[in-house]
Coordinates of C-alpha atoms in Angstrom, one line a residue:
Chain A
M1 CA -17.1 -120.2 74.2
T2 CA -20.4 -119.5 72.7
F3 CA -23.7 -119.9 74.5
T4 CA -26.9 -120.6 72.7
Y5 CA -30.1 -120.1 74.6
I6 CA -32.4 -123.1 74.2
P7 CA -35.9 -122.4 75.5
G8 CA -37.0 -124.8 78.2
D9 CA -33.4 -125.7 78.9
Q10 CA -32.8 -123.1 81.5
P11 CA -34.4 -122.4 84.9
E12 CA -36.8 -119.6 85.3
I13 CA -35.4 -116.7 87.3
L14 CA -38.0 -114.0 86.9
S15 CA -41.7 -114.2 86.7
V16 CA -44.0 -111.2 86.5
R17 CA -47.7 -111.9 87.0
G18 CA -50.5 -109.4 86.6
L19 CA -48.3 -106.4 87.1
K20 CA -50.2 -103.1 87.2
T21 CA -48.4 -99.8 87.6
H22 CA -50.6 -96.7 87.6
F23 CA -49.8 -93.0 87.7
F24 CA -52.1 -90.9 89.8
T25 CA -52.2 -87.6 88.0
E26 CA -54.4 -84.6 87.9
E27 CA -55.9 -85.8 84.6
G28 CA -56.8 -89.1 86.2
V29 CA -55.3 -92.5 86.7
V30 CA -52.8 -93.3 83.9
K31 CA -52.7 -97.1 83.5
A32 CA -49.2 -97.2 82.1
V33 CA -48.8 -100.9 82.9
D34 CA -52.0 -102.8 83.1
G35 CA -51.7 -106.5 83.7
V36 CA -48.3 -107.5 82.3
D37 CA -47.0 -111.1 82.6
L38 CA -43.4 -111.9 81.8
T39 CA -41.2 -114.9 82.2
L40 CA -37.4 -114.8 82.0
H41 CA -35.0 -117.7 82.1
R42 CA -31.3 -117.8 83.0
G43 CA -29.3 -116.5 80.1
E44 CA -32.3 -115.5 78.0
V45 CA -32.5 -112.3 76.1
L46 CA -36.0 -111.1 76.2
G47 CA -36.8 -108.2 73.9
V48 CA -39.7 -106.0 74.9
V49 CA -40.8 -103.9 72.0
G50 CA -43.5 -101.3 71.5
E51 CA -44.1 -97.7 70.7
S52 CA -43.2 -95.0 73.2
G53 CA -45.8 -94.8 75.9
C54 CA -46.7 -98.4 75.7
G55 CA -45.4 -99.1 79.2
K56 CA -42.2 -100.9 78.4
S57 CA -40.0 -98.6 80.4
V58 CA -42.4 -98.5 83.3
T59 CA -42.5 -102.3 83.3
S60 CA -38.7 -102.4 83.7
L61 CA -38.7 -99.7 86.3
S62 CA -41.4 -101.6 88.2
I63 CA -39.2 -104.7 88.3
M64 CA -36.4 -102.6 89.7
R65 CA -39.0 -101.0 92.1
L66 CA -37.8 -97.6 91.0
V67 CA -41.2 -96.1 90.0
G68 CA -41.5 -92.8 91.8
P69 CA -44.6 -90.7 92.6
P70 CA -47.1 -90.2 91.2
G71 CA -46.6 -93.7 90.0
R72 CA -47.3 -96.8 92.1
I73 CA -47.4 -100.5 91.6
V74 CA -51.0 -101.3 92.4
A75 CA -51.2 -105.0 91.7
G76 CA -49.3 -108.1 90.7
E77 CA -46.3 -110.0 91.8
I78 CA -42.7 -110.0 90.6
K79 CA -40.9 -113.2 91.6
F80 CA -37.2 -113.3 91.4
N81 CA -35.9 -116.9 92.0
G82 CA -39.2 -117.5 93.7
E83 CA -38.9 -114.5 96.0
D84 CA -41.5 -111.8 95.7
L85 CA -39.7 -108.5 95.1
L86 CA -42.7 -106.5 96.0
A87 CA -42.7 -108.0 99.5
L88 CA -39.0 -107.1 100.2
S89 CA -38.1 -104.4 102.6
D90 CA -36.5 -101.3 101.0
R91 CA -33.2 -102.3 102.6
D92 CA -33.2 -105.8 101.0
M93 CA -34.3 -104.3 97.7
N94 CA -31.3 -101.8 97.8
R95 CA -29.0 -104.8 98.3
L96 CA -30.4 -106.6 95.3
R97 CA -30.3 -103.6 93.0
G98 CA -27.0 -103.1 91.3
D99 CA -25.9 -106.5 92.5
R100 CA -28.2 -109.3 91.3
I101 CA -30.5 -107.2 89.1
T102 CA -29.0 -104.2 87.4
M103 CA -30.2 -101.7 84.8
I104 CA -28.8 -99.4 82.1
F105 CA -30.6 -96.5 80.5
Q106 CA -31.3 -94.7 77.2
Q107 CA -29.2 -91.6 77.7
P108 CA -25.8 -92.8 78.9
Q109 CA -24.3 -89.4 79.3
T110 CA -27.0 -87.9 81.5
S111 CA -27.3 -91.2 83.3
L112 CA -23.8 -90.7 84.7
N113 CA -23.3 -88.1 87.4
P114 CA -21.5 -85.1 85.8
V115 CA -19.5 -84.3 88.9
Y116 CA -17.7 -87.6 89.4
S117 CA -15.2 -89.4 87.3
T118 CA -16.6 -92.4 85.4
G119 CA -14.1 -94.8 87.1
N120 CA -15.3 -93.5 90.4
Q121 CA -18.9 -94.2 89.5
V122 CA -18.1 -97.8 88.5
A123 CA -16.0 -98.3 91.6
E124 CA -19.0 -97.1 93.7
V125 CA -20.8 -100.3 92.8
F126 CA -18.1 -102.3 94.5
Q127 CA -18.1 -100.0 97.4
I128 CA -21.8 -100.5 97.9
H129 CA -22.0 -104.2 97.5
T130 CA -18.6 -105.6 98.5
G131 CA -17.4 -102.9 100.9
A132 CA -14.2 -102.6 98.8
K133 CA -12.4 -99.3 99.5
G134 CA -11.2 -96.6 97.2
K135 CA -8.0 -98.0 95.6
S136 CA -9.1 -101.6 95.2
A137 CA -12.5 -100.6 94.0
L138 CA -10.9 -98.3 91.4
A139 CA -8.6 -101.1 90.3
K140 CA -11.6 -103.3 89.7
A141 CA -13.2 -100.5 87.7
V142 CA -10.1 -100.4 85.5
E143 CA -10.5 -104.1 85.0
L144 CA -14.1 -103.7 84.0
F145 CA -13.3 -100.8 81.6
K146 CA -10.9 -103.2 79.9
Q147 CA -13.6 -105.9 79.7
V148 CA -16.2 -103.6 78.1
G149 CA -13.7 -102.4 75.5
I150 CA -12.8 -98.9 76.6
P151 CA -9.4 -98.0 75.2
D152 CA -6.7 -96.9 77.6
P153 CA -8.7 -97.9 80.8
N154 CA -6.1 -96.7 83.2
K155 CA -6.5 -93.2 81.9
K156 CA -10.2 -93.3 81.1
V157 CA -11.3 -94.1 84.6
N158 CA -10.3 -90.5 85.4
A159 CA -12.4 -89.1 82.6
Y160 CA -15.7 -87.3 83.4
P161 CA -18.9 -88.2 81.6
H162 CA -18.8 -85.1 79.4
E163 CA -15.3 -86.1 78.2
M164 CA -16.7 -89.3 76.7
S165 CA -18.7 -90.1 73.6
G166 CA -22.1 -91.6 73.9
G167 CA -20.9 -95.0 73.0
Q168 CA -18.1 -94.9 75.6
A169 CA -20.5 -93.6 78.2
Q170 CA -22.8 -96.5 77.5
R171 CA -19.9 -98.9 77.9
V172 CA -19.3 -97.4 81.3
M173 CA -23.0 -97.9 82.1
I174 CA -22.7 -101.5 81.0
A175 CA -19.5 -101.9 83.1
M176 CA -21.6 -100.6 86.0
G177 CA -24.4 -103.0 85.2
L178 CA -22.2 -106.0 84.9
A179 CA -19.8 -105.2 87.8
M180 CA -21.4 -107.7 90.2
S181 CA -22.1 -110.4 87.6
P182 CA -25.9 -109.9 87.9
E183 CA -28.5 -112.5 87.2
I184 CA -30.6 -110.0 85.3
L185 CA -29.5 -107.0 83.3
I186 CA -32.3 -104.7 82.2
A187 CA -31.4 -102.5 79.3
D188 CA -33.8 -99.7 78.6
E189 CA -33.3 -98.5 75.0
P190 CA -29.5 -98.9 75.4
T191 CA -28.8 -98.0 71.8
T192 CA -31.5 -95.5 70.9
A193 CA -29.3 -92.4 71.5
L194 CA -26.3 -93.8 69.7
D195 CA -25.0 -93.8 66.1
V196 CA -25.9 -96.9 64.1
T197 CA -22.3 -98.2 64.0
I198 CA -22.0 -97.8 67.7
Q199 CA -25.4 -99.4 68.2
A200 CA -24.1 -102.7 66.8
Q201 CA -21.0 -102.6 69.0
I202 CA -23.1 -102.0 72.1
L203 CA -25.5 -104.9 71.2
D204 CA -22.5 -107.1 70.5
L205 CA -21.0 -106.2 73.9
I206 CA -24.3 -107.0 75.7
R207 CA -24.4 -110.4 73.9
T208 CA -20.8 -111.2 74.7
M209 CA -21.4 -110.4 78.4
R210 CA -24.5 -112.5 78.4
N211 CA -22.4 -115.4 77.0
Q212 CA -19.7 -115.0 79.5
L213 CA -21.8 -114.4 82.6
N214 CA -25.0 -116.2 81.7
T215 CA -26.9 -113.1 82.7
A216 CA -30.5 -112.9 81.6
V217 CA -31.2 -109.7 79.7
I218 CA -34.5 -107.7 79.4
L219 CA -33.9 -105.5 76.4
I220 CA -36.4 -102.7 76.0
T221 CA -36.6 -101.1 72.6
H222 CA -38.8 -99.6 70.0
E223 CA -36.6 -100.9 67.2
L224 CA -37.4 -104.3 65.7
G225 CA -33.9 -104.4 64.1
V226 CA -32.4 -104.5 67.6
I227 CA -34.8 -107.3 68.6
A228 CA -33.9 -109.3 65.5
E229 CA -30.2 -108.8 66.3
I230 CA -30.1 -110.0 69.8
A231 CA -33.3 -111.3 71.4
D232 CA -34.2 -114.9 72.0
T233 CA -37.8 -114.2 72.9
V234 CA -39.9 -111.2 72.2
A235 CA -42.8 -109.6 74.0
V236 CA -44.8 -107.0 72.0
M237 CA -46.4 -104.3 74.2
Y238 CA -49.3 -102.1 73.3
A239 CA -51.1 -99.6 75.6
G240 CA -49.9 -101.2 78.9
Q241 CA -50.3 -104.8 77.9
I242 CA -48.4 -107.6 76.2
V243 CA -50.3 -108.3 73.0
E244 CA -48.0 -111.0 71.6
E245 CA -45.0 -113.1 72.8
A246 CA -43.0 -115.7 70.9
G247 CA -39.5 -116.9 70.1
V248 CA -37.8 -114.3 68.0
E249 CA -37.8 -116.4 64.7
D250 CA -41.4 -117.4 65.2
L251 CA -42.4 -113.8 65.7
F252 CA -40.7 -112.5 62.6
E253 CA -41.8 -115.4 60.4
Q254 CA -45.3 -115.7 61.7
P255 CA -46.6 -112.6 63.5
L256 CA -50.1 -113.2 64.7
H257 CA -51.4 -110.0 66.2
P258 CA -52.5 -107.4 63.8
Y259 CA -50.4 -104.8 65.7
T260 CA -47.2 -106.9 65.4
Q261 CA -48.0 -107.4 61.7
G262 CA -48.4 -103.7 61.3
L263 CA -45.0 -103.1 63.1
L264 CA -43.3 -105.5 60.8
G265 CA -45.0 -104.1 57.8
A266 CA -43.7 -100.6 58.7
L267 CA -40.1 -101.9 58.4
P268 CA -38.4 -101.1 55.1
V269 CA -37.1 -104.1 53.3
I270 CA -33.8 -103.8 51.5
G271 CA -34.1 -104.4 47.8
K272 CA -37.8 -104.1 47.8
H273 CA -39.1 -100.9 46.2
T274 CA -42.2 -99.4 47.8
E275 CA -43.8 -96.1 47.1
K276 CA -44.6 -95.5 50.8
L277 CA -43.8 -97.4 54.0
A278 CA -46.8 -99.0 55.5
V279 CA -48.1 -97.2 58.6
I280 CA -50.5 -98.2 61.2
P281 CA -53.3 -95.6 61.0
G282 CA -54.6 -93.8 64.2
S283 CA -52.9 -93.5 67.5
V284 CA -52.5 -95.2 70.9
P285 CA -55.6 -95.0 73.1
D286 CA -55.7 -92.6 76.0
L287 CA -54.3 -94.5 79.0
V288 CA -56.7 -92.7 81.3
N289 CA -59.9 -93.6 79.5
L290 CA -59.2 -97.0 78.0
P291 CA -61.8 -98.6 75.7
P292 CA -63.7 -101.6 77.1
G293 CA -62.7 -104.0 74.4
C294 CA -59.4 -104.7 72.7
R295 CA -57.1 -101.7 73.0
F296 CA -56.0 -101.9 69.4
A297 CA -59.5 -102.3 68.0
D298 CA -60.0 -98.9 66.5
R299 CA -56.7 -99.1 64.6
C300 CA -57.2 -102.7 63.5
A301 CA -57.6 -103.4 59.8
Q302 CA -58.3 -107.1 60.5
R303 CA -61.3 -106.2 62.7
E304 CA -62.9 -104.3 59.8
L305 CA -61.9 -107.0 57.3
H306 CA -63.5 -109.7 59.4
D307 CA -66.3 -107.5 60.6
L308 CA -65.8 -108.4 64.3
T309 CA -68.0 -106.8 66.9
I310 CA -66.6 -108.5 69.9
C311 CA -63.4 -106.5 69.6
T312 CA -64.9 -103.3 70.8
E313 CA -67.0 -104.9 73.5
Q314 CA -64.8 -107.4 75.3
A315 CA -61.1 -107.4 76.1
P316 CA -59.3 -110.5 74.8
E317 CA -56.9 -112.6 76.9
L318 CA -53.5 -113.8 75.9
I319 CA -54.2 -117.1 74.1
P320 CA -51.5 -119.8 73.5
Q321 CA -50.9 -120.6 69.9
G322 CA -48.5 -123.5 70.3
N323 CA -44.7 -123.5 70.6
N324 CA -44.5 -120.7 73.3
H325 CA -46.4 -118.4 71.1
R326 CA -49.2 -116.4 72.7
V327 CA -51.4 -113.7 71.3
R328 CA -54.0 -111.3 72.7
C329 CA -56.5 -111.2 69.8
W330 CA -60.1 -112.4 69.1
L331 CA -59.0 -113.7 65.7
Y332 CA -57.4 -116.7 67.3
T333 CA -60.2 -118.0 69.5
Chain B
M1 CA -5.2 -71.1 86.0
L2 CA -2.8 -68.2 86.6
T3 CA -3.5 -66.6 83.2
Y4 CA -7.2 -67.1 84.0
V5 CA -6.9 -65.2 87.3
A6 CA -4.8 -62.5 85.7
R7 CA -7.4 -62.0 82.9
R8 CA -10.2 -61.9 85.5
L9 CA -8.3 -59.2 87.4
L10 CA -7.9 -57.3 84.2
Y11 CA -11.7 -57.4 83.9
V12 CA -11.9 -56.0 87.4
V13 CA -9.8 -53.0 86.3
I14 CA -12.0 -52.5 83.2
T15 CA -15.1 -52.7 85.3
M16 CA -13.6 -50.1 87.6
F17 CA -13.2 -47.7 84.7
A18 CA -16.8 -48.2 83.7
V19 CA -18.0 -47.8 87.3
S20 CA -15.9 -44.6 87.8
L21 CA -17.4 -43.1 84.7
I22 CA -21.0 -43.9 85.7
T23 CA -20.5 -42.8 89.3
F24 CA -18.9 -39.5 88.2
A25 CA -21.7 -38.8 85.8
L26 CA -24.3 -39.6 88.4
I27 CA -22.8 -37.4 91.0
F28 CA -23.0 -34.4 88.7
A29 CA -26.4 -35.3 87.4
S30 CA -27.8 -35.3 90.9
G31 CA -27.0 -31.7 91.8
D32 CA -24.3 -29.1 92.2
P33 CA -21.6 -30.5 94.5
A34 CA -20.4 -27.0 95.4
V35 CA -23.8 -26.0 96.7
A36 CA -24.0 -29.2 98.7
L37 CA -20.6 -28.5 100.2
T38 CA -21.5 -25.0 101.3
P39 CA -22.1 -24.7 105.0
V40 CA -25.4 -23.1 105.9
R41 CA -26.1 -21.3 109.1
P42 CA -29.6 -22.0 110.5
G43 CA -32.1 -19.5 109.3
Q44 CA -29.8 -18.0 106.6
Q45 CA -29.6 -18.3 102.9
P46 CA -26.4 -20.1 101.7
S47 CA -23.8 -17.6 100.7
K48 CA -23.4 -17.5 96.9
E49 CA -19.9 -16.1 97.3
L50 CA -18.8 -18.9 99.6
T51 CA -20.2 -21.4 97.1
E52 CA -18.1 -19.9 94.3
R53 CA -15.0 -20.0 96.5
I54 CA -15.6 -23.7 97.3
R55 CA -16.2 -24.4 93.6
V56 CA -12.8 -22.9 92.7
K57 CA -11.0 -24.5 95.7
Y58 CA -12.0 -28.0 94.8
G59 CA -11.6 -27.5 91.1
L60 CA -15.4 -27.9 90.5
D61 CA -15.4 -24.9 88.2
Q62 CA -13.6 -26.9 85.5
P63 CA -15.6 -28.7 82.8
I64 CA -16.7 -32.2 84.0
P65 CA -14.6 -34.2 81.6
V66 CA -11.5 -32.2 82.7
Q67 CA -12.3 -33.0 86.3
Y68 CA -12.8 -36.7 85.5
V69 CA -9.5 -36.9 83.6
R70 CA -7.7 -35.1 86.4
Y71 CA -9.2 -37.4 89.0
M72 CA -8.4 -40.6 87.1
G73 CA -4.9 -39.3 86.5
N74 CA -4.4 -38.9 90.3
I75 CA -5.9 -42.4 90.8
L76 CA -3.3 -43.9 88.4
R77 CA -0.6 -42.2 90.4
G78 CA -2.1 -43.9 93.5
D79 CA -3.6 -40.7 94.9
L80 CA -7.3 -41.2 95.9
G81 CA -7.5 -37.5 96.9
E82 CA -8.7 -35.9 100.1
S83 CA -12.2 -35.9 101.5
F84 CA -14.0 -32.6 101.0
Y85 CA -15.8 -33.1 104.2
F86 CA -13.5 -34.8 106.6
H87 CA -10.4 -33.1 105.2
R88 CA -8.5 -36.4 105.4
P89 CA -6.9 -38.5 102.7
V90 CA -9.5 -40.9 101.2
A91 CA -7.0 -43.8 101.3
E92 CA -6.6 -43.4 105.0
L93 CA -10.4 -43.3 105.5
L94 CA -10.9 -46.5 103.4
I95 CA -8.1 -48.4 105.1
E96 CA -9.6 -47.5 108.4
R97 CA -13.2 -48.4 107.5
F98 CA -13.3 -50.9 104.7
P99 CA -11.9 -53.9 106.7
K100 CA -14.9 -53.7 109.1
T101 CA -17.3 -53.7 106.1
A102 CA -15.5 -56.6 104.4
Q103 CA -15.4 -58.6 107.6
L104 CA -19.1 -58.1 108.0
A105 CA -19.9 -59.0 104.4
I106 CA -17.8 -62.1 104.4
L107 CA -19.2 -63.3 107.8
I108 CA -22.7 -62.7 106.5
L109 CA -22.0 -64.7 103.3
I110 CA -20.5 -67.6 105.2
T111 CA -23.2 -67.6 107.9
S112 CA -25.9 -67.5 105.3
L113 CA -24.4 -70.6 103.6
L114 CA -24.0 -72.3 106.9
I115 CA -27.7 -71.7 107.6
G116 CA -28.9 -72.3 104.0
I117 CA -27.2 -75.5 103.1
P118 CA -28.2 -77.7 106.1
L119 CA -31.7 -76.2 105.9
G120 CA -32.0 -77.0 102.2
V121 CA -30.7 -80.5 102.6
I122 CA -32.8 -81.4 105.6
T123 CA -36.0 -80.0 104.1
A124 CA -35.3 -81.8 100.9
L125 CA -34.7 -85.1 102.6
K126 CA -37.8 -84.7 104.9
K127 CA -40.0 -83.3 102.1
N128 CA -43.6 -82.5 103.3
S129 CA -42.7 -83.4 106.9
V130 CA -43.9 -81.0 109.7
F131 CA -40.3 -79.7 110.0
D132 CA -40.2 -79.0 106.2
R133 CA -43.5 -77.2 106.3
I134 CA -42.6 -75.0 109.3
V135 CA -39.2 -74.1 107.8
T136 CA -40.6 -73.4 104.4
I137 CA -43.4 -71.2 105.7
S138 CA -41.2 -69.3 108.1
S139 CA -38.5 -68.9 105.4
V140 CA -41.0 -67.2 103.1
A141 CA -42.0 -64.9 106.0
I142 CA -38.3 -64.0 106.8
I143 CA -37.5 -63.3 103.1
S144 CA -40.5 -61.1 102.7
V145 CA -39.5 -58.8 105.5
P146 CA -36.9 -56.1 104.6
S147 CA -33.5 -56.9 106.3
F148 CA -33.4 -53.7 108.3
L149 CA -36.7 -54.8 109.9
V150 CA -35.2 -58.2 110.7
A151 CA -32.4 -56.2 112.3
V152 CA -34.7 -54.1 114.4
L153 CA -36.7 -57.2 115.5
L154 CA -33.5 -59.0 116.5
L155 CA -32.3 -55.9 118.4
Y156 CA -35.6 -55.7 120.2
V157 CA -35.6 -59.4 121.3
F158 CA -31.9 -60.1 122.0
A159 CA -30.6 -56.7 123.0
F160 CA -33.5 -55.0 124.7
K161 CA -35.7 -57.8 126.0
L162 CA -33.3 -60.6 126.8
E163 CA -30.2 -58.4 127.0
W164 CA -28.0 -61.2 125.8
L165 CA -26.2 -59.2 123.1
P166 CA -25.1 -55.6 122.8
N167 CA -27.3 -53.3 120.8
G168 CA -24.6 -51.8 118.6
G169 CA -21.0 -50.8 118.3
T170 CA -17.9 -52.9 117.7
G171 CA -15.3 -54.7 119.7
T172 CA -16.1 -58.3 120.6
W173 CA -17.7 -61.2 118.6
K174 CA -20.9 -60.5 120.5
H175 CA -21.1 -57.2 118.7
L176 CA -21.1 -59.0 115.4
V177 CA -23.9 -61.6 116.1
L178 CA -26.9 -59.4 115.5
P179 CA -25.6 -57.4 112.5
V180 CA -24.5 -60.7 110.8
L181 CA -27.7 -62.5 111.6
S182 CA -30.0 -59.7 110.5
M183 CA -28.7 -60.2 106.9
A184 CA -27.6 -63.8 107.0
L185 CA -30.9 -65.1 108.2
P186 CA -33.0 -63.9 105.2
M187 CA -30.2 -64.7 102.8
G188 CA -29.6 -68.1 104.4
V189 CA -33.3 -69.2 104.3
A190 CA -33.4 -68.1 100.7
Y191 CA -30.5 -70.3 99.9
G192 CA -32.2 -73.1 101.8
I193 CA -35.4 -72.8 99.7
F194 CA -33.3 -72.6 96.5
L195 CA -31.3 -75.7 97.5
R196 CA -34.4 -77.6 98.5
T197 CA -36.0 -76.9 95.1
N198 CA -32.8 -77.9 93.3
M199 CA -32.5 -81.1 95.2
L200 CA -36.1 -82.1 94.7
N201 CA -35.9 -81.4 91.0
A202 CA -32.8 -83.5 90.7
V203 CA -34.5 -86.6 92.3
S204 CA -35.9 -87.4 88.9
A205 CA -32.6 -86.7 87.1
D206 CA -31.1 -89.6 85.1
Y207 CA -28.0 -89.8 87.2
A208 CA -30.0 -90.0 90.4
R209 CA -32.0 -92.9 88.9
T210 CA -28.6 -94.6 88.0
A211 CA -27.4 -94.2 91.6
R212 CA -30.6 -95.9 92.9
A213 CA -30.2 -98.6 90.3
K214 CA -26.7 -99.2 91.6
G215 CA -28.2 -100.0 95.0
L216 CA -27.7 -96.7 96.9
D217 CA -30.6 -95.8 99.2
A218 CA -32.5 -92.6 98.7
T219 CA -30.7 -90.7 101.5
R220 CA -27.2 -91.6 100.2
T221 CA -28.3 -90.8 96.7
N222 CA -29.4 -87.4 97.9
L223 CA -26.2 -86.6 99.8
K224 CA -23.6 -88.1 97.5
H225 CA -25.1 -87.6 94.1
I226 CA -27.7 -84.9 94.1
L227 CA -26.3 -82.5 96.7
P228 CA -23.0 -81.7 94.8
N229 CA -24.9 -81.0 91.7
A230 CA -27.5 -78.9 93.5
L231 CA -24.8 -76.8 95.2
I232 CA -23.3 -75.5 92.0
P233 CA -26.0 -72.9 91.3
I234 CA -26.0 -71.9 95.0
V235 CA -22.3 -71.0 94.9
T236 CA -22.9 -69.0 91.6
L237 CA -25.8 -67.2 93.3
A238 CA -23.8 -66.4 96.4
G239 CA -21.2 -64.8 94.1
I240 CA -23.8 -62.7 92.5
D241 CA -25.5 -61.8 95.8
L242 CA -22.3 -60.0 96.9
A243 CA -23.4 -56.8 95.2
Y244 CA -26.7 -56.9 97.0
L245 CA -24.9 -57.8 100.2
L246 CA -22.7 -54.7 100.1
T247 CA -25.7 -52.4 99.7
G248 CA -27.4 -54.2 102.5
V249 CA -24.4 -53.8 104.7
V250 CA -24.8 -50.1 104.4
L251 CA -28.1 -50.3 106.1
I252 CA -26.9 -52.8 108.7
E253 CA -24.0 -50.5 109.6
T254 CA -26.4 -47.6 110.1
V255 CA -28.7 -49.6 112.3
F256 CA -26.0 -51.0 114.5
G257 CA -23.7 -48.0 114.5
I258 CA -20.7 -49.9 112.9
P259 CA -18.1 -47.4 111.6
G260 CA -17.6 -49.2 108.3
I261 CA -17.6 -47.9 104.8
G262 CA -21.4 -47.9 104.6
I263 CA -21.9 -45.0 107.0
A264 CA -19.1 -43.1 105.3
I265 CA -20.6 -43.6 101.8
T266 CA -24.1 -42.6 102.9
R267 CA -22.8 -39.4 104.4
A268 CA -20.5 -38.8 101.4
A269 CA -23.4 -39.2 99.0
T270 CA -25.5 -36.6 100.8
Q271 CA -22.6 -34.2 100.9
R272 CA -21.4 -34.8 97.4
D273 CA -18.0 -35.7 98.8
I274 CA -16.8 -36.8 95.5
P275 CA -13.4 -38.3 96.4
V276 CA -15.0 -40.4 99.2
I277 CA -17.8 -41.6 96.9
M278 CA -15.4 -42.6 94.2
G279 CA -13.0 -44.3 96.5
S280 CA -15.7 -46.3 98.2
V281 CA -17.2 -47.3 94.9
F282 CA -13.8 -48.4 93.7
I283 CA -13.0 -50.5 96.7
G284 CA -16.5 -52.0 96.5
A285 CA -16.0 -52.9 92.8
I286 CA -12.6 -54.5 93.6
F287 CA -14.1 -56.5 96.4
I288 CA -17.0 -57.8 94.3
G289 CA -14.7 -58.6 91.5
I290 CA -12.4 -60.6 93.7
M291 CA -15.2 -62.4 95.5
N292 CA -16.8 -63.3 92.2
L293 CA -13.5 -64.7 91.0
I294 CA -13.4 -66.9 94.2
A295 CA -16.9 -68.0 93.6
D296 CA -16.1 -69.0 90.0
I297 CA -13.0 -70.9 91.1
I298 CA -15.2 -72.8 93.7
V299 CA -17.8 -73.6 91.0
A300 CA -15.0 -74.9 88.8
R301 CA -13.9 -77.2 91.6
L302 CA -17.4 -78.5 92.1
D303 CA -18.2 -78.9 88.5
P304 CA -15.7 -80.6 86.3
R305 CA -17.5 -79.4 83.2
V306 CA -16.4 -75.9 84.0
R307 CA -12.9 -75.4 82.8
L308 CA -11.2 -72.2 83.9
G309 CA -9.3 -70.5 81.2
D310 CA -11.2 -71.9 78.2
R311 CA -12.4 -69.5 75.5

């Protein structure tokens, strides 16, 4: 069975509006996430892409409500099937986590507890959410190990994290994430720490699982290759905000935001010889003292080219550009 | 596992050789044993003649290496020698006294863990609460005070003022409470602070975040996932602390008048009673070696990454 995600065909299951997550540090308030809107439909793979420090991980942790001090969600709403997650009690949120919304992380080996066997850690999900006891929970873990393609699952459930390769450990994490057939799986850089060949396998596994369970996936990455491989829709983040969102083909064919264009330009193209890869000059603005205008303005070649002054004075909004394509840039007003 | 234990015991033997050499050298470096052994009548000069006789009698006139080899030869034959001062076989002295010291040391270690682990867990769970602050501040105060002073304070309050417990001696469990507490209290609160720090650091660990993402609440994440990891360094530390513990027990035995090896070794040291010093040091080294081995086995149980017998 293959599943193709058709936009507009599927019900909306997650809607993030005006999310602001700030970190209250000695140096000042770090506005890591500063007004993010996201919409996710059943079975959709939403790729969130951006440089490190752009707020993509903090956005996902905010959805899980796992941002710890000194960070705090200061504004916005996160609606899951119409229910505001930010208004839930801690107890109800615990029930939801690992059951209906799950998350996997970048470093699979350190994300597993070194003192428990991997099977034990997967079985724990069943113990928490179904009340299954030791033996039957472990039997289910064996079943899951098989599903995520871990060889010799009966034996491997007894293996400890340090006895597994990164790829296998990430499969264990995925087994954990998919144990309860969640509605949303958040994958935060799931392939970054892995070898290229293993990366493809893990992405393939995530796609297969999405097809089987109709789970929506939020995939956080800084690699456009990963996005091209698996995402249905893409949100590009820059300095705590989404600067562009579109269907994956749309975005790659017709990137509108100068930052997105820069990211795509920095990708090497096979067969095309260039002296140097294009780079975006400058660096990300200080998240404590953000500029009043567009956050990308002082790195933006388009601004200089078109000699725009509004860019440094006034912050642009996300503007619709037809066909589910939106961009935060003064060029398109 | 068995080969591992055997090899570790071999290390203990090697350590003992090293320790014997160092101790022997230190004894002679710190003064002439024959002079120290010479009895002196009040108001008189020590008799040179007597000193020389003592020197010959105990073989102290031989070159030091010869003495050492002879002593070690006897040891290998199972003869620990006879105390210069008590005129009794050292083996007998150790068998009589060491169990009291070992009992005290082990009780102190267990009690300090029984104090430290719950204290660390509760203060970590209730971080920045009034309870946490009171415990942390008083812990620092207790650690800062030397343990013999803790002993004296405990004696004053519980033996002299309240008269709940005896002020010294041995016999019943009541005699053990104050000696054990006077060392277990400072050690225990130190373990508590260490465990608290370990647990609080691990809250931001990747695996702790995974546990939360699975749906565990903060408390169960702390107890089930963070605590076992945070305990590993505590057990290692406790194993290392044993050496410190044995020297501390010497003081405690003196304060509470417990006839353990501590009192014997302090007296032997002032009198240069070589066989007793050497015997005590040996038995201390064996004790520390075995306890460290036990600590390592426990660490291997707690941490699957540690494989006994590798390398």
